[in-house]
Coordinates of C-alpha atoms and ligand atoms in Angstrom, one line a residue:
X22 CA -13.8 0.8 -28.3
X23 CA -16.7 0.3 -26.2
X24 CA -18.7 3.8 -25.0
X25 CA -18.5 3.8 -21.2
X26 CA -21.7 5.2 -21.2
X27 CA -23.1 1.9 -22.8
X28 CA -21.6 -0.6 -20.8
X29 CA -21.9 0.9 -17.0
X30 CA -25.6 0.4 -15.6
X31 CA -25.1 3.0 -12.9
X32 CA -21.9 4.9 -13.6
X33 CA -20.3 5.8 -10.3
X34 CA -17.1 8.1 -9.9
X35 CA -14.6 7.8 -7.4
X36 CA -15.9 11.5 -6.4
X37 CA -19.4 10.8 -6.3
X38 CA -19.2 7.0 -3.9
X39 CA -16.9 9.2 -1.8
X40 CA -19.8 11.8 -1.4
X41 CA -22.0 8.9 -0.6
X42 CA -19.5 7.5 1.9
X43 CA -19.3 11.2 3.6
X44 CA -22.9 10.2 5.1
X45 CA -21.7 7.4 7.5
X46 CA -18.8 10.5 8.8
X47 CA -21.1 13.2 10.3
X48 CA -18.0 15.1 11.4
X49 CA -16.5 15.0 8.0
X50 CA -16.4 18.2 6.8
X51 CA -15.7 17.7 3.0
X52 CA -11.9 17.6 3.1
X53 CA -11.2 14.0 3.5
X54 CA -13.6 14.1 -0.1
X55 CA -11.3 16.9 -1.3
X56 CA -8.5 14.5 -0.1
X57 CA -8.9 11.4 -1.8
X58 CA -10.2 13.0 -4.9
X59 CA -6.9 14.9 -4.8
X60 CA -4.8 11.6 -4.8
X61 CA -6.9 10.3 -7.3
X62 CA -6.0 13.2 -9.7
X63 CA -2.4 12.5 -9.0
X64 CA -2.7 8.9 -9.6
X65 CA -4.8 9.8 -13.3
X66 CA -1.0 12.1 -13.5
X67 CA 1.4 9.1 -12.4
X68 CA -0.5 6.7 -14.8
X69 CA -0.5 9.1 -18.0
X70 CA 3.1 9.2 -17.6
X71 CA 3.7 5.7 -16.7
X72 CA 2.1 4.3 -19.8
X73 CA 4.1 5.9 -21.8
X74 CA 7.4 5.9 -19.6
X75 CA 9.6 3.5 -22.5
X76 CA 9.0 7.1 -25.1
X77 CA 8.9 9.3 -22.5
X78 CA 12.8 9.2 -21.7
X79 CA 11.6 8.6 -18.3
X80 CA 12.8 5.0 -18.1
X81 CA 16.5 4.3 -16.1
X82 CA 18.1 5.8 -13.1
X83 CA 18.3 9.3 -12.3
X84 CA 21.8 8.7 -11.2
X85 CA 20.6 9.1 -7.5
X86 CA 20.1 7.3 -4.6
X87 CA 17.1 7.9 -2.3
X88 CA 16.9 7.5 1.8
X89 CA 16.9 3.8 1.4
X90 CA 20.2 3.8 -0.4
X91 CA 17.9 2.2 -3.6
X92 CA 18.5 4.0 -7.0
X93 CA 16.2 6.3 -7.7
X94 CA 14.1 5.3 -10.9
X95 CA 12.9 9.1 -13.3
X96 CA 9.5 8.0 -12.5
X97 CA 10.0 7.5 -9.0
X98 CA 11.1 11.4 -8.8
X99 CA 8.0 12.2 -11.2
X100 CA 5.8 10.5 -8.5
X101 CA 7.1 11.5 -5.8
X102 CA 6.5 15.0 -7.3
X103 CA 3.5 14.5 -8.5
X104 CA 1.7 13.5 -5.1
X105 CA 3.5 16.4 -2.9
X106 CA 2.5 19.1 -5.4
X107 CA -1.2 18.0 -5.4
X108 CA -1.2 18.1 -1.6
X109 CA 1.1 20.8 -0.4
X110 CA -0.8 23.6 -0.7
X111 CA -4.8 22.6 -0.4
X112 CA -4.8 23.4 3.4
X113 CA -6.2 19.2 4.2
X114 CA -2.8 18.6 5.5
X115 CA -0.4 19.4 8.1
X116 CA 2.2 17.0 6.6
X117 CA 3.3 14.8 4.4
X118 CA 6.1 11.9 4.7
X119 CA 7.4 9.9 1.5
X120 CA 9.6 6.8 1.3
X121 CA 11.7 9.1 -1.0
X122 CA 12.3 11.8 1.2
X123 CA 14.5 11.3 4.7
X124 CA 12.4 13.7 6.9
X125 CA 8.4 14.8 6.9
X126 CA 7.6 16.9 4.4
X127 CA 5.8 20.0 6.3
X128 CA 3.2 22.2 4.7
X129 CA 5.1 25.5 3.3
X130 CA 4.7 28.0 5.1
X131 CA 2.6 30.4 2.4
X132 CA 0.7 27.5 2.3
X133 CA -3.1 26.7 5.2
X134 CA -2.3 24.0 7.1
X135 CA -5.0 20.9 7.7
X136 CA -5.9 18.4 10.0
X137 CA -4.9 15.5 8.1
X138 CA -1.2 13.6 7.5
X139 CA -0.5 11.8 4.4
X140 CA 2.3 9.1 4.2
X141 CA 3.1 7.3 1.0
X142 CA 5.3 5.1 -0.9
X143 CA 5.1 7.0 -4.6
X144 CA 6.6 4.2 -7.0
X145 CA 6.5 0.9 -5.3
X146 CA 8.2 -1.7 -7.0
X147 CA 9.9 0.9 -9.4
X148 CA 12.9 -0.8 -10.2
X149 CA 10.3 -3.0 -12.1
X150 CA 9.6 0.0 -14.5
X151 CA 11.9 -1.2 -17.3
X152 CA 10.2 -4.4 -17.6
X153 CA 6.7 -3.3 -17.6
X154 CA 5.8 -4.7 -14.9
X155 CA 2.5 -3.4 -12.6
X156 CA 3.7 -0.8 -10.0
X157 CA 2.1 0.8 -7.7
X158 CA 1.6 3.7 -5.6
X159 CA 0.5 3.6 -1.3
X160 CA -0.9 6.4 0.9
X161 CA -1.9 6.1 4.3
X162 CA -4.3 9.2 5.6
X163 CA -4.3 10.2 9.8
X164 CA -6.0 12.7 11.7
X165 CA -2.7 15.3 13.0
X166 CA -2.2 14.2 16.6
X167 CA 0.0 17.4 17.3
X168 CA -2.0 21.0 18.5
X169 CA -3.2 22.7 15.5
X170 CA -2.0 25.9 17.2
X171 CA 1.5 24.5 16.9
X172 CA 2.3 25.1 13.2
X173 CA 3.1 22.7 10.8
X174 CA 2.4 19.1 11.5
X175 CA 5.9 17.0 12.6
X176 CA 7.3 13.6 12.5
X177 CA 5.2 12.6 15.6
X178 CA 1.9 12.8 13.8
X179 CA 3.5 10.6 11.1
X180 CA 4.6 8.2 14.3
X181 CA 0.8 6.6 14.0
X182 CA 0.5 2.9 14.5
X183 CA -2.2 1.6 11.8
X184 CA -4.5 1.0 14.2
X185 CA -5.4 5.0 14.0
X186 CA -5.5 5.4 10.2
X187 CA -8.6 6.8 8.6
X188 CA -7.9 5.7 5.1
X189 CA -5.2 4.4 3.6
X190 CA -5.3 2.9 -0.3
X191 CA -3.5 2.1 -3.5
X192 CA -3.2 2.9 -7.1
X193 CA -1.9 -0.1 -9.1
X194 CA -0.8 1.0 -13.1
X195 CA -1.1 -2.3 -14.6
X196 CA -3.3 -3.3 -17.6
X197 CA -5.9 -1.3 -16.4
X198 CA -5.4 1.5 -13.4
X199 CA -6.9 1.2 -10.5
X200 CA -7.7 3.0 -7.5
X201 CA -8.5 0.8 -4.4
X202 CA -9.6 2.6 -0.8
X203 CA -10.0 1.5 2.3
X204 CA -12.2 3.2 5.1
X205 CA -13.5 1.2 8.5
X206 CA -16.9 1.0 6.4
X207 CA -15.1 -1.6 3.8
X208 CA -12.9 -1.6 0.9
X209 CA -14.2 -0.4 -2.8
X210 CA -11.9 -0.4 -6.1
X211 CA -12.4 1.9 -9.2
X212 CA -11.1 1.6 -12.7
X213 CA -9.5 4.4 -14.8
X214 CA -11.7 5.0 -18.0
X215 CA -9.1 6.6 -20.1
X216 CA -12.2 7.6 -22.5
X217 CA -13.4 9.8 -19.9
X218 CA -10.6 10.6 -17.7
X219 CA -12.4 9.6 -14.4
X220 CA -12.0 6.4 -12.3
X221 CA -15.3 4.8 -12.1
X222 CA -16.8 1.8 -9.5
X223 CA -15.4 -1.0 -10.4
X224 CA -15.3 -3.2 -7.3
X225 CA -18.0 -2.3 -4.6
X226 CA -17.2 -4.0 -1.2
X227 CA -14.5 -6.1 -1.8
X228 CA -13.8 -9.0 0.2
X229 CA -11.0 -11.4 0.2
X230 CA -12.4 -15.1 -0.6
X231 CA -12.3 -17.3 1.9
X232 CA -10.5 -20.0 0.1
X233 CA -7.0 -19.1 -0.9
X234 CA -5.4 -19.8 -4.2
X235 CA -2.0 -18.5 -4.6
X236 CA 1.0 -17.9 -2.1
X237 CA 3.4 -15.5 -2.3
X238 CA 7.1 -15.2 -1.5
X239 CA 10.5 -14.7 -2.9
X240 CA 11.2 -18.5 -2.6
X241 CA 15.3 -17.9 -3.7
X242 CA 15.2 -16.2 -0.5
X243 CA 14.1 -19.5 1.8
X244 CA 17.6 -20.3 2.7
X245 CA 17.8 -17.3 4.4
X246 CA 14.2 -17.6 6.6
X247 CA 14.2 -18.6 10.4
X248 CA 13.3 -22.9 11.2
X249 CA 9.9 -21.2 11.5
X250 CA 9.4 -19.7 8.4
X251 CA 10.7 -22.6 6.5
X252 CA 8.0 -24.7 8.0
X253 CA 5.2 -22.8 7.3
X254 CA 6.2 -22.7 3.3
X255 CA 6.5 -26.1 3.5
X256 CA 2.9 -26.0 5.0
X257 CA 1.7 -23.9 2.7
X258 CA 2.7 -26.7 0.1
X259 CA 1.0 -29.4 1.8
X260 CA 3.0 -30.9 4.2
X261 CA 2.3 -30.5 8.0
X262 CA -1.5 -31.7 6.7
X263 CA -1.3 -28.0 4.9
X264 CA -3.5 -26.8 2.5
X265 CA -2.3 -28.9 -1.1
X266 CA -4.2 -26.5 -3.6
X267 CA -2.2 -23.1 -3.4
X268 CA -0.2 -21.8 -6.5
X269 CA 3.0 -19.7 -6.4
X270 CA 2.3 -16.6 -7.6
X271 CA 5.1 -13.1 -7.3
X272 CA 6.0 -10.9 -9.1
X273 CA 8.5 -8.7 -7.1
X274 CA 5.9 -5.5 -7.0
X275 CA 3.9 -5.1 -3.5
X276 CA 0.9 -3.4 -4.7
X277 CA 0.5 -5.9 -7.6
X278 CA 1.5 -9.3 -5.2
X279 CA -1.5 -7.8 -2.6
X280 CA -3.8 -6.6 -5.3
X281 CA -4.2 -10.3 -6.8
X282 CA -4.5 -12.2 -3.3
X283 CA -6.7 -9.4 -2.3
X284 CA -9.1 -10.2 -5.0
X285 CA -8.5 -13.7 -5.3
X286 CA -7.6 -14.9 -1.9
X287 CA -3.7 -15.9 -0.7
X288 CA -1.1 -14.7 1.8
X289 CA 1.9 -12.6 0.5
X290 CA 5.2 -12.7 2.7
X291 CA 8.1 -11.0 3.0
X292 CA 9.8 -12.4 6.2
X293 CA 12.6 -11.2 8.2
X294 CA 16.0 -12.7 6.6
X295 CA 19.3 -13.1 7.3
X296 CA 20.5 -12.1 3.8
X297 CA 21.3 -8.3 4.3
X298 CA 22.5 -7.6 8.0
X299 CA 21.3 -4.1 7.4
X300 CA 18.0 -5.5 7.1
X301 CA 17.6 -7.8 9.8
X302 CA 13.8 -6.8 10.0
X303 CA 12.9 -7.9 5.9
X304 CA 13.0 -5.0 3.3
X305 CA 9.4 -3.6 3.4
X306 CA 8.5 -0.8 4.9
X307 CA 5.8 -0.5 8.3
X308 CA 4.5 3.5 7.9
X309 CA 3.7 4.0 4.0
X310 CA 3.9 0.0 3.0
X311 CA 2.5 -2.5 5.6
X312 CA 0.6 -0.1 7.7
X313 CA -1.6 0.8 4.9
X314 CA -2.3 -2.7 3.0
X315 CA -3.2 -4.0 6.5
X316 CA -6.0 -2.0 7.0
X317 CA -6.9 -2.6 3.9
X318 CA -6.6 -6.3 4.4
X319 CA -8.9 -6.1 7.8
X320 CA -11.5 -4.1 6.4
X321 CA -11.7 -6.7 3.7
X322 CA -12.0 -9.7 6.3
X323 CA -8.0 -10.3 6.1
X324 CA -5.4 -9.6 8.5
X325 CA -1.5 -8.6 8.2
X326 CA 1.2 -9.9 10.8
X327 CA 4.7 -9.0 11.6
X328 CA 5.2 -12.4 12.1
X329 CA 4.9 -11.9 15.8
X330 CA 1.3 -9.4 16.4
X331 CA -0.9 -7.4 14.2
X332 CA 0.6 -5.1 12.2
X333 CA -2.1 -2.5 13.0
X334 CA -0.8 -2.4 16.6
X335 CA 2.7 -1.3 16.3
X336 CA 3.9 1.7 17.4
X337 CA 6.7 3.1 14.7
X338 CA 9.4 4.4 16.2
X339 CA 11.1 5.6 12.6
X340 CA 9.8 6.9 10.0
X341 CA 11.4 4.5 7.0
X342 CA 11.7 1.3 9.5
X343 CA 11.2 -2.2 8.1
X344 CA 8.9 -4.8 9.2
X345 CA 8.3 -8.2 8.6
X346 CA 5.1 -8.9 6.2
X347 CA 2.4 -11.8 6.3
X348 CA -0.9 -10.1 4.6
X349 CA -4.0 -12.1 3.2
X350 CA -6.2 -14.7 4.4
X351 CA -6.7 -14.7 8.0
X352 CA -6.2 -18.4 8.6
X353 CA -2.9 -18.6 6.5
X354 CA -1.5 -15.7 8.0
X355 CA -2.5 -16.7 12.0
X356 CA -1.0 -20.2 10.9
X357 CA 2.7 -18.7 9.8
X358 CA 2.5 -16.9 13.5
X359 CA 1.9 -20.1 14.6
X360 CA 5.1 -22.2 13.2
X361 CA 7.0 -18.7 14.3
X362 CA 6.0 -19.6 18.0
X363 CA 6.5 -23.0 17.7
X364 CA 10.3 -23.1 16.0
X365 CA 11.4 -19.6 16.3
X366 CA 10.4 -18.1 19.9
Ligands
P6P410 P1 12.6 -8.8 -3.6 C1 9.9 -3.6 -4.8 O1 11.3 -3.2 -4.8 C2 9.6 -4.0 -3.3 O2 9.9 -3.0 -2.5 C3 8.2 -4.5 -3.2 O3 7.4 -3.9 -4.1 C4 8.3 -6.0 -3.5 O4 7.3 -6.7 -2.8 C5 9.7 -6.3 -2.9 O5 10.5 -5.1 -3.0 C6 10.4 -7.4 -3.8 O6 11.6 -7.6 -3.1 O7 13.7 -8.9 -2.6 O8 11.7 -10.1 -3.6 O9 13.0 -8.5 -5.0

C-alpha cells in the first residue's frame, strides 16, 4: 500500500486548488468553495457506500419508480439523499432540482437561503449497479436568476440554458473515484485517496486530445436513427473518406462513456430515435445530464451538439426534458451535424 505522502510531489486537495481558483473570481465570496467542497463530501459518502453496495443490502429495486417512470435502484434513493442533505441547509443555495424528484427542491424554510442553484442527476447509469459497472453522479451549479427578496429559489432559476452555468462536474465511482470540475478557467480531475479520505489533484488542466480513438453509441439502436445519423456512424467507421482508426467503445453509463473520451479523445452519442415514441427526443436528459458535460466538454476544447446547435445555447423549457447528445471531439461532433443537415433537414 503505497503512503500517499510518498508518492505525491506537491499534494493538492480538491479544497486547497479550489482556494487557489477563488483568485481568478474576485467577487467570489467563499461559498462557491464551501460549495464544491460540500459536493465533494457527498460524493466521498455515495462512494463509501457504493463500494460496498453487493454487502450492503443496498443492491435491487426499491420497488419504486421515479419521475422518469425508471425503477428506482436503493442506491439511487441513498444518493439522491445524500446530495440534498449536504446542501439543504448551508445557506449557498436557493434550490436544488434532481432527476429523482418531479419538482425543485426549495431550501426549507428553517433553513438561509443562497445565491446559488444546484441541479443534478444523483446515480447515473444506476441500473448498472448490479453489475459493477462505473456510475456516476452530475451537478450543474447557477447563479439564482430570481430576486433574493422573493424567498426560496423556483423552477425558473433551474430553467438556465448551459450557456449560464458557473460550474458544473462529475464524480465517477469506478476503480478509483474521481471528482472532475469544470469552471470557464478549465477543467481539473481529483482522485479519492481512501488512505486519507480526501480527493487529491490528479488531473490538472485536462484537455481532450485532439486525435480521437474510440466512438461511442448504442449500435443495437442504429435501426432506429434518422438517414442522417446512420451516415455519420458509417463515417465514423471509415466510409464517406471517414476517419478508419476509431474503436467502439460503451458501456451504457454516461459519466463513465464521457469520462474515457474526455481523457482519451472520441465522440459519445445518444441520438434521437424512433424506438420509444415517448422519447422522440433520445433518453438523456438536457438540465442535470447534457447541460453539465458540455461545459465541461468546451472548457476542455470539445463541444456537445443536440444534433442541430450547441447544447450550451438552449433554453429548457422543462425541467426533466430529453435531448439529443453528440459530446467529444469538436471535429467529430460538427461533422454528425453535418450529415444531420445534409439527409435529415
Ligand atoms: P441505453 C443509464 O441508464 C443512462 O441514462 C446513461 O447513463 C447511459 O448513457 C444511457 O442511459 C444508456 O442507455 O439505451 O444505451 O441502455
Amino acid at each position: 500500500m503505497y503512503n500517499s505522502i510518498e508518492t505525491h510531489a506537491r499534494i493538492t486537495t480538491i479544497e486547497g486548488h479550489i482556494l487557489d481558483q477563488q483568485h481568478y473570481y474576485p467577487e467570489a465570496t467563499g461559498v462557491l468553495t464551501n460549495l464544491l467542497y460540500d459536493i465533494a463530501l457527498a460524493g466521498k459518502v455515495i462512494a463509501s457506500n457504493t463500494i460496498r453496495a453487493g454487502l450492503a443490502e443496498i443492491l435491487g429495486r426499491t420497488g419504486d419508480t421515479n419521475v422518469q417512470g425508471e425503477q428506482v435502484m436503493k442506491l439511487d434513493r441513498l444518493a439522491d439523499m445524500t446530495m440534498r442533505r449536504m446542501n439543504d441547509h448551508t445557506g449557498r443555495l436557493a434550490v436544488m432540482a434532481s432527476e429523482e424528484n418531479p419538482e425543485p427542491m426549495p431550501i426549507p424554510k428553517d433553513y438561509p437561503i443562497g445565491k446559488y442553484v444546484m441541479l443534478f442527476d444523483p446515480l447515473d447509469g444506476s441500473s448498472n449497479v448490479d453489475f459493477n459497472i462505473p456510475i456516476g453522479t452530475i451537478f450543474a451549479i447557477y447563479r439564482r436568476i430570481t430576486p433574493e427578496e422573493s424567498g426560496p429559489g423556483t423552477l425558473a432559476d433551474c430553467l438556465q440554458p448551459g450557456r449560464k452555468l458557473v460550474t458544473s462536474g462529475y464524480i465517477l465511482y469506478g476503480s478509483s473515484t474521481m471528482l472532475v470540475y469544470a469552471t470557464n478557467k478549465g477543467v481539473h480531475g481529483f482522485t479519492l485517496d481512501p488512505s486519507v479520505g480526501e480527493f487529491l489533484l490528479s488531473h490538472p488542466n485536462i484537455q481532450i486530445p485532439e486525435r480521437a480513438t474510440y466512438m461511442s453509441a448504442n449500435m443495437g439502436y442504429e435501426r432506429y436513427w434518422s438517414r442522417g445519423v446512420q451516415e455519420y456512424t458509417s463515417y465514423l467507421q471509415g466510409s464517406h473518406n471517414g476517419p478508419k482508426h476509431l474503436s467502439l467503445r460503451y458501456i451504457g453509463s454516461l459519466v463513465a462513456d464521457f469520462h474515457r473520451n474526455l481523457l482519451s479523445g472520441g465522440v459519445f452519442y445518444y441520438p434521437a430515435d424512433h424506438k420509444d415514441p415517448n422519447k422522440p427526443h433520445g433518453k438523456l436528459r438536457l438540465t442535470y445530464e447534457a447541460a453539465p458535460l458540455a461545459f465541461i466538454a468546451e472548457q476542455a476544447g470539445g463541444y456537445a451538439s443536440n444534433g442541430v446547435k450547441n447544447i450550451l445555447d438552449i433554453q429548457p423549457d422543462e425541467l426533466h426534458q430529453r435531448t439529443p447528445l453528440y459530446i467529444g471531439n469538436r471535429d467529430l461532433v460538427e461533422k454528425a451535424e453535418e450529415f444531420i443537415r445534409r439527409y435529415d433537414s
